[in-house]
């Protein structure tokens, strides 16, 4: 199955359960529009390259397209399409007035200097400029992109249209109109969702150990938040491999170590482990926070976590998802668990549109309230229809998208 087929797999059965109009499902099966662009890049040494980028605009039923831009060598139409579709569901679950979109540039970010990456995002922004806008399609950061690159995106867009329009992109730095709390929003939101689910399941706080796959923005911040709340983080990994320390890793020291060494690998006192060993490490909560399709039929049976919190998009394949359900391991799905990022993107967009700047406490209060409601809706639907959390989140989203389409 392709990633898009994976993301779509649960949908038919759920659509039937919630009595979704077959026409809504037919409409959701394909993207509304796809931008497939090529643009030039001048490297630092003066050589030139042609790069390929995508922007998939999946659904605008609930509002303008919304979703991040990733830099990754495996970026292609299937990946960006699946992620755009998931964004449409995510925005519906968390109840913000957006549809779903996603973008990407097929490059290996580590092979490009910071200045080159800035020129990449500028070239990409100009290439898609006529297809986006603050009430049309609003990009944001995703894998390997960051606030500095979002500022460059906004600046390139302003050059094209002839005036500043900060609401065209979210996840900017504070200086360029970004929101307080956006950087940590994905992890912070995930933590709020986790807390509520743990409460609802009366889960034993003694089992509060966690394993985190991925140490980028979402994974690292999540490890810090969990550590701060007394969780013992026994294993983490990044793209270079994993490390484990049964007694619990000193997360602040690990963050400082990664800053100087560029990876978690070699952290003193921890044993090196593979990604497979990381996933098989017994723990209370397993947090996949890297890329899609990490938990598969090959490793699902080895998982010894009491619960999975999907901070990455699409980390569990459809087949593995069924296996986990049979094994009795609840999965808090991506479209709920990582929706805090796009929620604070929405707050940033709102602030830009009215020219306000909200305090960190205000942003956090709104994030908490929004996610409380979304989690409550998913838990109630799971209970009402006897579904897994993923099925329930899809059900909530499909009902809302269906109503909007009507
Ligand atoms: N890339 C993030 C996601 O997958 C955030 C998207 C946004 O803020 O628009 O949810």
Tab-separated table of C-alpha atoms in Angstrom, residues 92-355:
chain	number	residue	atom	x	y	z
A	92	UNK	CA	-11.677	19.095	11.404
A	93	UNK	CA	-10.934	17.069	14.558
A	94	UNK	CA	-9.443	20.033	16.389
A	95	UNK	CA	-12.265	22.256	15.130
A	96	UNK	CA	-10.380	25.054	13.384
A	97	UNK	CA	-11.769	26.614	10.186
A	98	UNK	CA	-9.344	25.146	7.678
A	99	UNK	CA	-9.218	22.505	5.006
A	100	UNK	CA	-6.101	20.445	4.354
A	101	UNK	CA	-2.947	20.965	2.326
A	102	UNK	CA	0.713	20.067	2.436
A	103	UNK	CA	3.890	20.981	0.628
A	104	UNK	CA	7.388	19.723	0.214
A	105	UNK	CA	10.650	20.103	-1.609
A	106	UNK	CA	12.551	16.939	-2.532
A	107	UNK	CA	15.993	17.723	-1.103
A	108	UNK	CA	18.261	16.253	1.516
A	109	UNK	CA	18.338	19.265	3.874
A	110	UNK	CA	21.651	18.284	5.498
A	111	UNK	CA	23.379	18.680	2.117
A	112	UNK	CA	22.361	22.353	1.898
A	113	UNK	CA	23.743	25.246	3.965
A	114	UNK	CA	21.370	27.492	5.921
A	115	UNK	CA	21.714	30.188	3.259
A	116	UNK	CA	20.966	27.670	0.491
A	117	UNK	CA	17.900	26.382	2.357
A	118	UNK	CA	16.672	29.947	2.623
A	119	UNK	CA	17.030	30.356	-1.140
A	120	UNK	CA	15.235	27.022	-1.629
A	121	UNK	CA	12.195	28.170	0.350
A	122	UNK	CA	12.225	31.548	-1.438
A	123	UNK	CA	12.288	29.851	-4.822
A	124	UNK	CA	9.545	27.478	-3.747
A	125	UNK	CA	7.395	30.336	-2.359
A	126	UNK	CA	7.666	32.247	-5.637
A	127	UNK	CA	6.877	29.131	-7.661
A	128	UNK	CA	3.599	28.497	-5.787
A	129	UNK	CA	2.751	32.139	-4.929
A	130	UNK	CA	-0.218	32.459	-7.260
A	131	UNK	CA	-1.828	29.335	-5.772
A	132	UNK	CA	-1.675	30.384	-2.107
A	133	UNK	CA	-2.728	33.290	0.100
A	134	UNK	CA	-4.052	34.098	3.586
A	135	UNK	CA	-7.615	33.068	2.690
A	136	UNK	CA	-6.594	30.445	0.142
A	137	UNK	CA	-3.740	28.246	1.367
A	138	UNK	CA	-1.522	28.892	4.394
A	139	UNK	CA	1.732	26.895	4.713
A	140	UNK	CA	3.733	26.304	7.923
A	141	UNK	CA	6.790	24.369	9.127
A	142	UNK	CA	7.030	20.587	8.967
A	143	UNK	CA	9.913	18.074	8.904
A	144	UNK	CA	13.271	19.938	8.540
A	145	UNK	CA	11.780	23.409	8.100
A	146	UNK	CA	11.709	26.059	10.843
A	147	UNK	CA	10.622	29.621	11.799
A	148	UNK	CA	13.580	31.253	10.026
A	149	UNK	CA	12.550	29.546	6.778
A	150	UNK	CA	8.928	30.613	7.292
A	151	UNK	CA	10.132	34.239	7.595
A	152	UNK	CA	11.966	33.825	4.282
A	153	UNK	CA	8.811	32.335	2.762
A	154	UNK	CA	6.752	35.351	3.914
A	155	UNK	CA	9.389	37.735	2.584
A	156	UNK	CA	9.485	36.086	-0.866
A	157	UNK	CA	5.681	36.110	-1.024
A	158	UNK	CA	5.642	39.815	-0.097
A	159	UNK	CA	8.068	40.508	-2.960
A	160	UNK	CA	5.722	38.793	-5.406
A	161	UNK	CA	2.532	40.567	-4.312
A	162	UNK	CA	4.162	43.912	-3.537
A	163	UNK	CA	3.208	44.249	0.121
A	164	UNK	CA	3.651	42.435	3.430
A	165	UNK	CA	1.103	39.715	4.117
A	166	UNK	CA	2.268	37.865	7.240
A	167	UNK	CA	-0.926	35.748	7.455
A	168	UNK	CA	0.122	33.822	4.314
A	169	UNK	CA	2.328	31.524	6.390
A	170	UNK	CA	2.456	30.472	10.064
A	171	UNK	CA	5.266	29.301	12.289
A	172	UNK	CA	7.254	32.517	11.747
A	173	UNK	CA	9.669	33.984	14.302
A	174	UNK	CA	8.166	36.386	16.853
A	175	UNK	CA	9.953	39.286	15.132
A	176	UNK	CA	8.194	38.525	11.832
A	177	UNK	CA	4.704	38.114	13.313
A	178	UNK	CA	4.910	34.618	14.758
A	179	UNK	CA	2.908	33.556	17.810
A	180	UNK	CA	4.083	32.876	21.310
A	181	UNK	CA	4.056	29.144	21.945
A	182	UNK	CA	4.067	27.998	18.293
A	183	UNK	CA	7.463	26.281	18.545
A	184	UNK	CA	6.444	23.993	21.377
A	185	UNK	CA	2.769	23.716	20.390
A	186	UNK	CA	2.856	20.254	18.762
A	187	UNK	CA	4.433	18.637	21.811
A	188	UNK	CA	2.501	20.725	24.332
A	189	UNK	CA	-0.764	19.822	22.633
A	190	UNK	CA	0.244	16.159	22.546
A	191	UNK	CA	0.898	16.290	26.265
A	192	UNK	CA	-2.524	17.810	26.996
A	193	UNK	CA	-4.191	15.087	24.935
A	194	UNK	CA	-2.131	12.394	26.673
A	195	UNK	CA	-3.004	13.701	30.140
A	196	UNK	CA	-6.707	13.617	29.334
A	197	UNK	CA	-6.569	10.105	27.890
A	198	UNK	CA	-4.554	8.805	30.846
A	199	UNK	CA	-7.131	10.311	33.185
A	200	UNK	CA	-10.031	8.801	31.271
A	201	UNK	CA	-8.377	5.359	31.358
A	202	UNK	CA	-7.343	5.704	35.020
A	203	UNK	CA	-3.842	4.725	34.033
A	204	UNK	CA	-1.348	4.124	36.836
A	205	UNK	CA	1.118	6.978	37.213
A	206	UNK	CA	3.798	4.447	38.311
A	207	UNK	CA	4.001	3.258	34.748
A	208	UNK	CA	4.978	6.741	33.603
A	209	UNK	CA	7.944	5.826	31.519
A	210	UNK	CA	8.251	6.956	27.926
A	211	UNK	CA	10.253	6.222	24.785
A	212	UNK	CA	10.539	8.884	22.077
A	213	UNK	CA	11.424	8.157	18.445
A	214	UNK	CA	12.706	11.298	16.725
A	215	UNK	CA	14.501	14.219	18.357
A	216	UNK	CA	13.477	17.076	16.071
A	217	UNK	CA	11.206	19.920	17.169
A	218	UNK	CA	8.276	17.719	18.213
A	219	UNK	CA	10.212	14.791	19.736
A	220	UNK	CA	12.738	16.838	21.678
A	221	UNK	CA	10.143	19.209	23.107
A	222	UNK	CA	7.935	16.245	24.044
A	223	UNK	CA	10.838	14.571	25.864
A	224	UNK	CA	11.451	17.828	27.763
A	225	UNK	CA	7.791	18.226	28.718
A	226	UNK	CA	7.440	14.595	29.819
A	227	UNK	CA	10.681	14.825	31.814
A	228	UNK	CA	9.472	18.015	33.454
A	229	UNK	CA	6.269	16.216	34.472
A	230	UNK	CA	8.137	13.397	36.149
A	231	UNK	CA	8.156	10.834	33.349
A	232	UNK	CA	11.262	8.710	33.038
A	233	UNK	CA	12.441	8.755	29.393
A	234	UNK	CA	14.296	5.478	28.929
A	235	UNK	CA	15.122	5.639	25.203
A	236	UNK	CA	15.218	8.178	22.370
A	237	UNK	CA	16.470	8.201	18.805
A	238	UNK	CA	17.195	10.528	15.912
A	239	UNK	CA	17.938	9.857	12.245
A	240	UNK	CA	21.393	8.497	13.179
A	241	UNK	CA	20.172	5.848	15.670
A	242	UNK	CA	18.952	5.364	19.223
A	243	UNK	CA	20.173	5.394	22.817
A	244	UNK	CA	18.795	3.760	25.965
A	245	UNK	CA	19.274	4.216	29.681
A	246	UNK	CA	17.042	2.021	31.812
A	247	UNK	CA	17.136	4.369	34.824
A	248	UNK	CA	15.991	7.277	32.634
A	249	UNK	CA	17.901	9.765	30.487
A	250	UNK	CA	18.834	13.203	31.804
A	251	UNK	CA	16.869	15.080	29.125
A	252	UNK	CA	18.192	18.643	29.724
A	253	UNK	CA	21.758	17.266	29.516
A	254	UNK	CA	20.828	15.308	26.378
A	255	UNK	CA	19.387	18.426	24.715
A	256	UNK	CA	22.634	20.304	25.438
A	257	UNK	CA	24.632	17.297	24.134
A	258	UNK	CA	22.657	17.207	20.898
A	259	UNK	CA	23.197	20.920	20.402
A	260	UNK	CA	26.976	20.506	20.393
A	261	UNK	CA	27.231	17.057	18.762
A	262	UNK	CA	24.375	17.282	16.254
A	263	UNK	CA	22.939	13.922	17.375
A	264	UNK	CA	21.901	12.005	20.494
A	265	UNK	CA	24.379	9.260	19.552
A	266	UNK	CA	27.304	8.891	21.961
A	267	UNK	CA	25.505	10.469	24.925
A	268	UNK	CA	27.577	9.431	27.971
A	269	UNK	CA	26.122	6.632	30.098
A	270	UNK	CA	23.569	5.451	27.505
A	271	UNK	CA	23.818	2.273	25.425
A	272	UNK	CA	23.430	2.551	21.645
A	273	UNK	CA	20.352	0.788	20.214
A	274	UNK	CA	18.733	0.357	16.803
A	275	UNK	CA	15.361	1.858	15.807
A	276	UNK	CA	13.853	-1.631	16.103
A	277	UNK	CA	15.181	-2.049	19.651
A	278	UNK	CA	13.854	1.392	20.504
A	279	UNK	CA	10.337	0.482	19.369
A	280	UNK	CA	10.510	-2.793	21.337
A	281	UNK	CA	11.577	-1.115	24.605
A	282	UNK	CA	8.958	-1.707	27.323
A	283	UNK	CA	7.386	1.581	28.466
A	284	UNK	CA	4.204	3.321	29.509
A	285	UNK	CA	4.004	5.600	26.471
A	286	UNK	CA	5.728	5.187	23.112
A	287	UNK	CA	5.929	8.459	21.203
A	288	UNK	CA	6.771	8.139	17.494
A	289	UNK	CA	7.830	11.685	16.568
A	290	UNK	CA	9.854	11.121	13.403
A	291	UNK	CA	8.554	10.089	9.996
A	292	UNK	CA	5.624	8.077	8.672
A	293	UNK	CA	5.404	4.288	8.460
A	294	UNK	CA	7.709	3.375	11.350
A	295	UNK	CA	5.390	0.918	13.131
A	296	UNK	CA	4.729	-1.826	10.607
A	297	UNK	CA	3.706	-5.509	10.388
A	298	UNK	CA	7.390	-6.315	10.889
A	299	UNK	CA	7.707	-4.762	14.340
A	300	UNK	CA	4.156	-4.264	15.720
A	301	UNK	CA	4.225	-7.563	17.622
A	302	UNK	CA	7.423	-6.590	19.409
A	303	UNK	CA	5.982	-3.384	20.818
A	304	UNK	CA	5.814	-3.442	24.624
A	305	UNK	CA	4.269	-0.040	25.235
A	306	UNK	CA	1.037	0.387	27.181
A	307	UNK	CA	-0.003	3.210	24.891
A	308	UNK	CA	1.164	4.980	21.721
A	309	UNK	CA	0.986	8.748	21.211
A	310	UNK	CA	1.499	9.609	17.534
A	311	UNK	CA	3.340	12.922	17.399
A	312	UNK	CA	4.544	12.210	13.847
A	313	UNK	CA	2.119	12.102	10.935
A	314	UNK	CA	1.215	8.590	9.818
A	315	UNK	CA	3.796	6.671	11.904
A	316	UNK	CA	1.645	3.510	12.049
A	317	UNK	CA	0.743	1.585	8.898
A	318	UNK	CA	-2.876	0.499	8.463
A	319	UNK	CA	-1.984	-3.188	8.920
A	320	UNK	CA	0.081	-2.491	12.046
A	321	UNK	CA	-2.782	-0.416	13.425
A	322	UNK	CA	-5.075	-3.445	13.260
A	323	UNK	CA	-2.425	-5.588	14.974
A	324	UNK	CA	-1.972	-3.068	17.796
A	325	UNK	CA	-5.727	-2.988	18.377
A	326	UNK	CA	-5.705	-6.804	18.673
A	327	UNK	CA	-2.761	-6.599	21.087
A	328	UNK	CA	-4.833	-4.194	23.205
A	329	UNK	CA	-2.416	-1.264	22.795
A	330	UNK	CA	-4.381	1.961	22.463
A	331	UNK	CA	-3.090	4.416	19.864
A	332	UNK	CA	-3.778	8.141	20.218
A	333	UNK	CA	-3.823	9.014	16.522
A	334	UNK	CA	-1.759	11.698	14.802
A	335	UNK	CA	-4.746	13.788	13.724
A	336	UNK	CA	-5.579	14.368	17.404
A	337	UNK	CA	-2.206	13.880	19.121
A	338	UNK	CA	-0.201	16.346	17.009
A	339	UNK	CA	-2.965	18.839	16.260
A	340	UNK	CA	-1.559	21.363	18.756
A	341	UNK	CA	0.852	22.612	16.081
A	342	UNK	CA	-1.783	23.592	13.582
A	343	UNK	CA	-4.012	24.861	16.405
A	344	UNK	CA	-1.411	27.467	17.379
A	345	UNK	CA	-0.845	28.140	13.665
A	346	UNK	CA	-4.505	29.112	13.602
A	347	UNK	CA	-3.939	31.445	16.572
A	348	UNK	CA	-0.957	32.988	14.771
A	349	UNK	CA	-3.079	33.539	11.663
A	350	UNK	CA	-5.878	35.082	13.753
A	351	UNK	CA	-3.377	37.446	15.436
A	352	UNK	CA	-1.898	38.450	12.044
A	353	UNK	CA	-5.325	39.082	10.550
A	354	UNK	CA	-6.361	41.480	13.316
A	355	UNK	CA	-2.918	42.866	14.162
